[in-house]
PDB file of C-alpha atoms and ligand atoms in Angstrom:
ATOM      1  CA  MET A   1      78.637 133.603 -15.360  1.00  0.00           C
ATOM      2  CA  VAL A   2      77.807 133.538 -11.462  1.00  0.00           C
ATOM      3  CA  PRO A   3      79.518 130.118 -10.332  1.00  0.00           C
ATOM      4  CA  TRP A   4      77.455 127.097  -9.703  1.00  0.00           C
ATOM      5  CA  SER A   5      76.553 126.861  -5.771  1.00  0.00           C
ATOM      6  CA  GLU A   6      74.220 124.771  -3.756  1.00  0.00           C
ATOM      7  CA  ASN A   7      71.868 127.814  -3.405  1.00  0.00           C
ATOM      8  CA  ARG A   8      72.188 128.221  -7.451  1.00  0.00           C
ATOM      9  CA  ILE A   9      71.508 125.012  -7.973  1.00  0.00           C
ATOM     10  CA  LYS A  10      68.496 124.695  -5.760  1.00  0.00           C
ATOM     11  CA  TRP A  11      66.990 128.099  -7.302  1.00  0.00           C
ATOM     12  CA  TYR A  12      67.302 126.987 -10.768  1.00  0.00           C
ATOM     13  CA  ASP A  13      65.891 123.661 -10.462  1.00  0.00           C
ATOM     14  CA  ARG A  14      63.156 124.997  -8.238  1.00  0.00           C
ATOM     15  CA  ALA A  15      62.275 127.453 -11.404  1.00  0.00           C
ATOM     16  CA  VAL A  16      62.802 124.611 -14.105  1.00  0.00           C
ATOM     17  CA  LYS A  17      60.219 122.560 -12.212  1.00  0.00           C
ATOM     18  CA  TYR A  18      57.901 125.650 -11.345  1.00  0.00           C
ATOM     19  CA  CYS A  19      57.763 126.972 -15.035  1.00  0.00           C
ATOM     20  CA  GLY A  20      57.950 123.566 -16.880  1.00  0.00           C
ATOM     21  CA  TYR A  21      60.946 124.781 -18.487  1.00  0.00           C
ATOM     22  CA  ASP A  22      62.497 121.237 -19.306  1.00  0.00           C
ATOM     23  CA  ASP A  23      58.893 120.403 -20.647  1.00  0.00           C
ATOM     24  CA  ALA A  24      58.545 123.327 -22.977  1.00  0.00           C
ATOM     25  CA  LEU A  25      62.115 123.012 -24.452  1.00  0.00           C
ATOM     26  CA  ILE A  26      61.394 119.348 -25.002  1.00  0.00           C
ATOM     27  CA  LYS A  27      58.457 120.105 -26.694  1.00  0.00           C
ATOM     28  CA  ALA A  28      60.037 122.556 -28.878  1.00  0.00           C
ATOM     29  CA  VAL A  29      62.937 120.508 -29.911  1.00  0.00           C
ATOM     30  CA  GLY A  30      62.034 117.034 -29.538  1.00  0.00           C
ATOM     31  CA  GLY A  31      61.158 116.340 -32.889  1.00  0.00           C
ATOM     32  CA  TYR A  32      64.344 116.449 -33.965  1.00  0.00           C
ATOM     33  CA  LEU A  33      65.450 113.976 -31.333  1.00  0.00           C
ATOM     34  CA  PRO A  34      64.589 110.374 -32.467  1.00  0.00           C
ATOM     35  CA  LYS A  35      63.901 108.301 -29.198  1.00  0.00           C
ATOM     36  CA  ASP A  36      66.295 105.323 -30.526  1.00  0.00           C
ATOM     37  CA  GLU A  37      69.417 107.798 -31.095  1.00  0.00           C
ATOM     38  CA  THR A  38      71.943 108.813 -28.313  1.00  0.00           C
ATOM     39  CA  VAL A  39      71.950 112.586 -26.929  1.00  0.00           C
ATOM     40  CA  CYS A  40      74.653 114.486 -25.062  1.00  0.00           C
ATOM     41  CA  ASP A  41      73.268 117.590 -23.264  1.00  0.00           C
ATOM     42  CA  LEU A  42      76.882 119.575 -23.557  1.00  0.00           C
ATOM     43  CA  GLY A  43      77.214 122.024 -20.784  1.00  0.00           C
ATOM     44  CA  CYS A  44      74.502 120.472 -19.120  1.00  0.00           C
ATOM     45  CA  GLY A  45      74.485 122.644 -15.674  1.00  0.00           C
ATOM     46  CA  THR A  46      72.258 121.333 -13.501  1.00  0.00           C
ATOM     47  CA  GLY A  47      71.233 118.644 -15.721  1.00  0.00           C
ATOM     48  CA  TYR A  48      67.568 119.344 -15.628  1.00  0.00           C
ATOM     49  CA  LEU A  49      67.329 118.750 -19.424  1.00  0.00           C
ATOM     50  CA  ALA A  50      69.540 115.593 -19.628  1.00  0.00           C
ATOM     51  CA  ARG A  51      67.143 114.386 -16.553  1.00  0.00           C
ATOM     52  CA  LYS A  52      63.775 114.561 -18.249  1.00  0.00           C
ATOM     53  CA  LEU A  53      65.172 113.281 -21.458  1.00  0.00           C
ATOM     54  CA  ALA A  54      66.028 110.075 -19.354  1.00  0.00           C
ATOM     55  CA  GLU A  55      62.854 110.138 -17.739  1.00  0.00           C
ATOM     56  CA  ILE A  56      60.891 110.199 -21.122  1.00  0.00           C
ATOM     57  CA  GLY A  57      63.136 107.331 -22.509  1.00  0.00           C
ATOM     58  CA  TYR A  58      66.174 108.670 -23.884  1.00  0.00           C
ATOM     59  CA  SER A  59      69.719 107.470 -23.554  1.00  0.00           C
ATOM     60  CA  VAL A  60      71.449 110.694 -22.693  1.00  0.00           C
ATOM     61  CA  THR A  61      74.706 111.907 -21.378  1.00  0.00           C
ATOM     62  CA  ALA A  62      74.994 114.988 -19.318  1.00  0.00           C
ATOM     63  CA  PHE A  63      78.047 116.472 -19.816  1.00  0.00           C
ATOM     64  CA  ASP A  64      79.756 119.584 -18.064  1.00  0.00           C
ATOM     65  CA  LYS A  65      82.875 120.468 -16.252  1.00  0.00           C
ATOM     66  CA  SER A  66      81.072 121.858 -12.950  1.00  0.00           C
ATOM     67  CA  GLY A  67      81.615 119.220 -10.185  1.00  0.00           C
ATOM     68  CA  ILE A  68      79.107 120.406  -7.962  1.00  0.00           C
ATOM     69  CA  THR A  69      76.199 120.563 -10.508  1.00  0.00           C
ATOM     70  CA  LEU A  70      77.076 116.876 -11.482  1.00  0.00           C
ATOM     71  CA  GLU A  71      77.570 115.553  -8.106  1.00  0.00           C
ATOM     72  CA  ASN A  72      73.771 116.740  -7.375  1.00  0.00           C
ATOM     73  CA  LEU A  73      72.597 115.299 -10.788  1.00  0.00           C
ATOM     74  CA  ARG A  74      74.304 111.795  -9.828  1.00  0.00           C
ATOM     75  CA  ARG A  75      72.586 111.753  -6.694  1.00  0.00           C
ATOM     76  CA  ILE A  76      69.160 112.224  -8.330  1.00  0.00           C
ATOM     77  CA  LYS A  77      70.203 109.687 -10.856  1.00  0.00           C
ATOM     78  CA  GLU A  78      70.685 107.233  -8.128  1.00  0.00           C
ATOM     79  CA  GLU A  79      67.422 108.189  -6.246  1.00  0.00           C
ATOM     80  CA  GLN A  80      65.321 108.046  -9.121  1.00  0.00           C
ATOM     81  CA  GLY A  81      66.939 105.211 -10.867  1.00  0.00           C
ATOM     82  CA  LEU A  82      67.588 106.883 -14.228  1.00  0.00           C
ATOM     83  CA  LYS A  83      69.724 104.049 -15.780  1.00  0.00           C
ATOM     84  CA  SER A  84      69.731 105.676 -19.216  1.00  0.00           C
ATOM     85  CA  LEU A  85      71.162 108.874 -18.031  1.00  0.00           C
ATOM     86  CA  THR A  86      75.100 108.903 -18.113  1.00  0.00           C
ATOM     87  CA  VAL A  87      76.464 111.971 -16.044  1.00  0.00           C
ATOM     88  CA  THR A  88      80.178 112.864 -17.264  1.00  0.00           C
ATOM     89  CA  GLU A  89      82.452 115.252 -15.669  1.00  0.00           C
ATOM     90  CA  GLY A  90      84.832 116.981 -18.081  1.00  0.00           C
ATOM     91  CA  SER A  91      85.913 119.595 -20.321  1.00  0.00           C
ATOM     92  CA  TRP A  92      84.491 119.594 -24.086  1.00  0.00           C
ATOM     93  CA  TYR A  93      87.920 121.034 -24.852  1.00  0.00           C
ATOM     94  CA  ASP A  94      89.466 117.368 -23.609  1.00  0.00           C
ATOM     95  CA  LEU A  95      87.125 115.450 -25.772  1.00  0.00           C
ATOM     96  CA  PRO A  96      88.237 113.320 -28.920  1.00  0.00           C
ATOM     97  CA  GLU A  97      87.275 115.591 -32.002  1.00  0.00           C
ATOM     98  CA  LYS A  98      85.066 113.191 -33.555  1.00  0.00           C
ATOM     99  CA  PRO A  99      81.188 112.330 -33.528  1.00  0.00           C
ATOM    100  CA  LEU A 100      80.582 110.696 -29.845  1.00  0.00           C
ATOM    101  CA  TRP A 101      76.525 111.115 -29.937  1.00  0.00           C
ATOM    102  CA  ASP A 102      73.812 111.341 -32.662  1.00  0.00           C
ATOM    103  CA  ASN A 103      72.666 114.197 -31.354  1.00  0.00           C
ATOM    104  CA  VAL A 104      73.987 117.045 -29.175  1.00  0.00           C
ATOM    105  CA  ILE A 105      71.826 119.728 -27.570  1.00  0.00           C
ATOM    106  CA  MET A 106      73.406 123.010 -26.012  1.00  0.00           C
ATOM    107  CA  VAL A 107      71.205 125.371 -23.908  1.00  0.00           C
ATOM    108  CA  MET A 108      72.961 128.710 -23.708  1.00  0.00           C
ATOM    109  CA  ALA A 109      76.280 126.882 -23.424  1.00  0.00           C
ATOM    110  CA  GLY A 110      79.574 127.497 -25.102  1.00  0.00           C
ATOM    111  CA  MET A 111      81.488 130.228 -26.914  1.00  0.00           C
ATOM    112  CA  LEU A 112      79.784 129.400 -30.115  1.00  0.00           C
ATOM    113  CA  ASP A 113      81.827 132.043 -32.095  1.00  0.00           C
ATOM    114  CA  VAL A 114      84.816 130.341 -31.239  1.00  0.00           C
ATOM    115  CA  ASP A 115      83.948 126.604 -30.853  1.00  0.00           C
ATOM    116  CA  MET A 116      81.481 126.080 -33.476  1.00  0.00           C
ATOM    117  CA  GLU A 117      83.433 123.712 -35.643  1.00  0.00           C
ATOM    118  CA  LEU A 118      84.213 121.496 -32.527  1.00  0.00           C
ATOM    119  CA  PHE A 119      80.671 121.375 -31.319  1.00  0.00           C
ATOM    120  CA  LEU A 120      79.536 120.290 -34.911  1.00  0.00           C
ATOM    121  CA  THR A 121      82.277 117.482 -35.118  1.00  0.00           C
ATOM    122  CA  LEU A 122      80.797 115.995 -31.835  1.00  0.00           C
ATOM    123  CA  ALA A 123      77.612 115.338 -33.155  1.00  0.00           C
ATOM    124  CA  ALA A 124      77.122 112.383 -35.707  1.00  0.00           C
ATOM    125  CA  LYS A 125      73.631 113.557 -36.831  1.00  0.00           C
ATOM    126  CA  ARG A 126      72.288 116.991 -35.530  1.00  0.00           C
ATOM    127  CA  LEU A 127      73.607 119.736 -33.051  1.00  0.00           C
ATOM    128  CA  ILE A 128      70.714 121.796 -31.475  1.00  0.00           C
ATOM    129  CA  ILE A 129      71.672 124.917 -30.242  1.00  0.00           C
ATOM    130  CA  ILE A 130      69.306 127.227 -28.034  1.00  0.00           C
ATOM    131  CA  THR A 131      70.544 130.672 -27.399  1.00  0.00           C
ATOM    132  CA  LYS A 132      69.235 134.149 -25.922  1.00  0.00           C
ATOM    133  CA  ASP A 133      67.664 135.892 -28.636  1.00  0.00           C
ATOM    134  CA  ASP A 134      66.957 139.454 -27.367  1.00  0.00           C
ATOM    135  CA  ASP A 135      68.717 142.802 -27.082  1.00  0.00           C
ATOM    136  CA  ARG A 136      68.997 142.484 -23.317  1.00  0.00           C
ATOM    137  CA  SER A 137      71.520 139.797 -24.098  1.00  0.00           C
ATOM    138  CA  HIS A 138      73.778 140.621 -21.508  1.00  0.00           C
ATOM    139  CA  VAL A 139      71.757 142.037 -18.255  1.00  0.00           C
ATOM    140  CA  GLN A 140      68.296 140.069 -17.477  1.00  0.00           C
ATOM    141  CA  ALA A 141      65.155 142.193 -16.781  1.00  0.00           C
ATOM    142  CA  ASN A 142      66.271 141.630 -13.061  1.00  0.00           C
ATOM    143  CA  GLY A 143      69.409 142.950 -13.720  1.00  0.00           C
ATOM    144  CA  VAL A 144      71.275 139.766 -13.541  1.00  0.00           C
ATOM    145  CA  SER A 145      74.393 139.636 -15.605  1.00  0.00           C
ATOM    146  CA  VAL A 146      74.467 136.819 -18.231  1.00  0.00           C
ATOM    147  CA  MET A 147      77.219 135.801 -20.871  1.00  0.00           C
ATOM    148  CA  LYS A 148      76.734 137.425 -24.039  1.00  0.00           C
ATOM    149  CA  HIS A 149      75.499 134.999 -26.686  1.00  0.00           C
ATOM    150  CA  PRO A 150      76.100 135.558 -30.851  1.00  0.00           C
ATOM    151  CA  GLU A 151      73.444 137.739 -32.513  1.00  0.00           C
ATOM    152  CA  PHE A 152      71.323 135.943 -35.079  1.00  0.00           C
ATOM    153  CA  GLU A 153      73.280 137.380 -38.223  1.00  0.00           C
ATOM    154  CA  GLN A 154      76.476 136.310 -36.552  1.00  0.00           C
ATOM    155  CA  MET A 155      75.041 132.537 -36.361  1.00  0.00           C
ATOM    156  CA  LYS A 156      73.937 132.409 -39.325  1.00  0.00           C
ATOM    157  CA  LYS A 157      77.456 133.231 -40.554  1.00  0.00           C
ATOM    158  CA  LEU A 158      78.941 130.711 -38.248  1.00  0.00           C
ATOM    159  CA  LEU A 159      76.580 128.112 -39.851  1.00  0.00           C
ATOM    160  CA  GLN A 160      77.011 129.250 -43.389  1.00  0.00           C
ATOM    161  CA  GLY A 161      76.943 126.103 -45.617  1.00  0.00           C
ATOM    162  CA  CYS A 162      75.148 123.961 -42.896  1.00  0.00           C
ATOM    163  CA  ASP A 163      71.481 122.668 -43.467  1.00  0.00           C
ATOM    164  CA  TYR A 164      69.627 123.927 -40.549  1.00  0.00           C
ATOM    165  CA  ASP A 165      66.382 125.235 -38.926  1.00  0.00           C
ATOM    166  CA  THR A 166      65.700 128.074 -36.821  1.00  0.00           C
ATOM    167  CA  PHE A 167      62.952 129.596 -34.963  1.00  0.00           C
ATOM    168  CA  ASN A 168      62.133 131.856 -31.880  1.00  0.00           C
ATOM    169  CA  LEU A 169      61.095 130.357 -28.756  1.00  0.00           C
ATOM    170  CA  THR A 170      59.774 132.561 -25.662  1.00  0.00           C
ATOM    171  CA  ILE A 171      59.290 130.571 -22.226  1.00  0.00           C
ATOM    172  CA  GLN A 172      58.363 132.217 -19.060  1.00  0.00           C
ATOM    173  CA  PHE A 173      61.151 131.289 -16.705  1.00  0.00           C
ATOM    174  CA  GLY A 174      61.115 133.057 -13.737  1.00  0.00           C
ATOM    175  CA  GLN A 175      62.039 132.413 -10.077  1.00  0.00           C
ATOM    176  CA  PRO A 176      59.940 131.581  -7.446  1.00  0.00           C
ATOM    177  CA  PHE A 177      61.047 132.210  -3.814  1.00  0.00           C
ATOM    178  CA  LEU A 178      59.730 130.953  -0.401  1.00  0.00           C
ATOM    179  CA  SER A 179      60.060 134.562   1.346  1.00  0.00           C
ATOM    180  CA  LYS A 180      61.325 138.057   0.353  1.00  0.00           C
ATOM    181  CA  GLU A 181      64.455 137.387   2.388  1.00  0.00           C
ATOM    182  CA  GLU A 182      65.302 134.434   0.058  1.00  0.00           C
ATOM    183  CA  ALA A 183      64.400 136.801  -2.596  1.00  0.00           C
ATOM    184  CA  LYS A 184      66.932 139.281  -1.389  1.00  0.00           C
ATOM    185  CA  GLU A 185      69.664 136.438  -0.635  1.00  0.00           C
ATOM    186  CA  TYR A 186      69.025 135.783  -4.537  1.00  0.00           C
ATOM    187  CA  PHE A 187      69.650 139.080  -5.740  1.00  0.00           C
ATOM    188  CA  ARG A 188      72.831 139.406  -3.369  1.00  0.00           C
ATOM    189  CA  VAL A 189      73.895 136.022  -4.814  1.00  0.00           C
ATOM    190  CA  PHE A 190      73.817 137.442  -8.511  1.00  0.00           C
ATOM    191  CA  GLU A 191      75.265 140.879  -7.497  1.00  0.00           C
ATOM    192  CA  ALA A 192      72.905 142.874  -9.383  1.00  0.00           C
ATOM    193  CA  ASP A 193      74.928 146.123  -9.773  1.00  0.00           C
ATOM    194  CA  THR A 194      72.264 148.701 -11.254  1.00  0.00           C
ATOM    195  CA  GLU A 195      70.177 148.983  -8.098  1.00  0.00           C
ATOM    196  CA  SER A 196      70.411 147.509  -4.624  1.00  0.00           C
ATOM    197  CA  ALA A 197      69.129 144.172  -3.664  1.00  0.00           C
ATOM    198  CA  ASP A 198      66.257 146.007  -1.631  1.00  0.00           C
ATOM    199  CA  SER A 199      65.162 148.091  -4.183  1.00  0.00           C
ATOM    200  CA  LYS A 200      64.716 144.772  -6.760  1.00  0.00           C
ATOM    201  CA  LEU A 201      62.126 143.464  -4.268  1.00  0.00           C
ATOM    202  CA  ASN A 202      59.604 145.684  -6.286  1.00  0.00           C
ATOM    203  CA  LEU A 203      60.084 143.486  -9.129  1.00  0.00           C
ATOM    204  CA  LEU A 204      58.243 140.422  -7.226  1.00  0.00           C
ATOM    205  CA  GLU A 205      55.116 139.274  -7.868  1.00  0.00           C
ATOM    206  CA  GLN A 206      52.587 137.835  -5.294  1.00  0.00           C
ATOM    207  CA  ARG A 207      51.450 134.165  -6.057  1.00  0.00           C
ATOM    208  CA  ASP A 208      49.574 131.593  -4.274  1.00  0.00           C
ATOM    209  CA  GLY A 209      51.084 128.308  -3.197  1.00  0.00           C
ATOM    210  CA  GLU A 210      53.966 127.308  -1.861  1.00  0.00           C
ATOM    211  CA  TYR A 211      56.244 130.067  -3.465  1.00  0.00           C
ATOM    212  CA  PRO A 212      54.325 133.399  -2.363  1.00  0.00           C
ATOM    213  CA  TRP A 213      56.800 135.600  -4.459  1.00  0.00           C
ATOM    214  CA  TYR A 214      57.925 135.281  -8.166  1.00  0.00           C
ATOM    215  CA  LEU A 215      60.418 137.593 -10.299  1.00  0.00           C
ATOM    216  CA  PRO A 216      58.928 137.255 -13.436  1.00  0.00           C
ATOM    217  CA  ASN A 217      61.323 136.621 -16.768  1.00  0.00           C
ATOM    218  CA  GLU A 218      60.310 135.933 -20.233  1.00  0.00           C
ATOM    219  CA  LYS A 219      63.152 134.124 -22.069  1.00  0.00           C
ATOM    220  CA  ASN A 220      63.420 134.994 -25.543  1.00  0.00           C
ATOM    221  CA  MET A 221      65.521 132.312 -27.133  1.00  0.00           C
ATOM    222  CA  ARG A 222      66.547 131.258 -30.576  1.00  0.00           C
ATOM    223  CA  VAL A 223      66.891 127.525 -32.065  1.00  0.00           C
ATOM    224  CA  PHE A 224      69.055 126.339 -34.282  1.00  0.00           C
ATOM    225  CA  ALA A 225      68.512 123.006 -35.320  1.00  0.00           C
ATOM    226  CA  VAL A 226      71.662 121.717 -37.578  1.00  0.00           C
ATOM    227  CA  ARG A 227      71.502 118.519 -39.475  1.00  0.00           C
ATOM    228  CA  LYS A 228      74.933 117.001 -40.355  1.00  0.00           C
ATOM    229  CA  LYS A 229      75.679 115.999 -43.875  1.00  0.00           C
ATOM    230  CA  PRO A 230      75.736 111.894 -44.179  1.00  0.00           C
TER     231      PRO A 230
HETATM  232  C1  SAM B   1      75.247 129.265 -19.112  1.00  0.00           C
HETATM  233  S1  SAM B   1      75.441 127.557 -18.390  1.00  0.00           S
HETATM  234  C2  SAM B   1      73.866 126.642 -19.120  1.00  0.00           C
HETATM  235  C3  SAM B   1      73.607 125.478 -18.586  1.00  0.00           C
HETATM  236  C4  SAM B   1      72.535 124.727 -19.097  1.00  0.00           C
HETATM  237  N1  SAM B   1      72.629 124.186 -20.364  1.00  0.00           N
HETATM  238  C5  SAM B   1      71.245 125.538 -18.747  1.00  0.00           C
HETATM  239  O1  SAM B   1      70.356 125.686 -19.815  1.00  0.00           O
HETATM  240  O2  SAM B   1      71.012 126.092 -17.764  1.00  0.00           O
HETATM  241  C6  SAM B   1      76.851 126.988 -19.394  1.00  0.00           C
HETATM  242  C7  SAM B   1      77.289 125.721 -18.596  1.00  0.00           C
HETATM  243  O3  SAM B   1      78.404 125.208 -19.493  1.00  0.00           O
HETATM  244  C8  SAM B   1      79.550 124.643 -18.752  1.00  0.00           C
HETATM  245  N2  SAM B   1      80.825 124.667 -19.446  1.00  0.00           N
HETATM  246  C9  SAM B   1      81.590 125.807 -19.816  1.00  0.00           C
HETATM  247  N3  SAM B   1      82.685 125.536 -20.525  1.00  0.00           N
HETATM  248  C10 SAM B   1      82.786 124.130 -20.358  1.00  0.00           C
HETATM  249  C11 SAM B   1      83.478 123.306 -20.935  1.00  0.00           C
HETATM  250  N4  SAM B   1      84.808 123.683 -21.305  1.00  0.00           N
HETATM  251  N5  SAM B   1      83.237 121.879 -21.000  1.00  0.00           N
HETATM  252  C12 SAM B   1      82.196 121.478 -20.156  1.00  0.00           C
HETATM  253  N6  SAM B   1      81.394 122.152 -19.737  1.00  0.00           N
HETATM  254  C13 SAM B   1      81.383 123.606 -19.843  1.00  0.00           C
HETATM  255  C14 SAM B   1      79.334 125.257 -17.415  1.00  0.00           C
HETATM  256  O4  SAM B   1      80.206 124.844 -16.248  1.00  0.00           O
HETATM  257  C15 SAM B   1      77.765 125.910 -17.245  1.00  0.00           C
HETATM  258  O5  SAM B   1      77.099 124.731 -16.457  1.00  0.00           O
END
């Protein structure tokens, strides 16, 4: 994964807001998260989901090992007075292996094939996993490399014996840009290796409004909502 940086956080949070990615995720999985139960967004990245959950009334922990994203999230928490949001920096490998939250949600996070048992242990009631679900699992349409997620069949094996729902989820989650120059910088940061940054500019669509350029990206995902046995 390309390490988090100020630019990456800025682009990511802008894309979340522009596409309503946070709302779309909550619409898809909110039914599994009772409002009076605790939630941990494990491997929260910029914390966009934890933040939105706190805004709509959840008591939520944003957990990640990335100091730079959490520093930004703490600032937003203070600005917005999000009292029900707890921001915790650390590695999940250092957590006590017991249920720490009612619900744990992981979006594109974790080595599921290696650490599924740990993630299942950390949730008292439900573990909601959202993975990528398409055969472009290691290279996005824009040529950006992303981590490989377990295939559906492998996930089914990993969750054997568990009680869970699973379904596909497709959300338009592209990247808006202020200018073509900014888009070039984006391609450079992500080290697109298949073509040069310049040639990638033809992937951009023109839009009205604050962000005149948009890199489309249909994100095909799969949700696994695992219920822990009482
Ligand atoms: C691909 S990003 C996904 C971020 C976010 N959930 C999202 O939807 O954008 C994976 C995140 O997991 C975090 N991470 C990886 N290993 C971790 C660990 N051992 N403990 C805590 N966080 C970890 C990374 O820092 C990164 O922010």
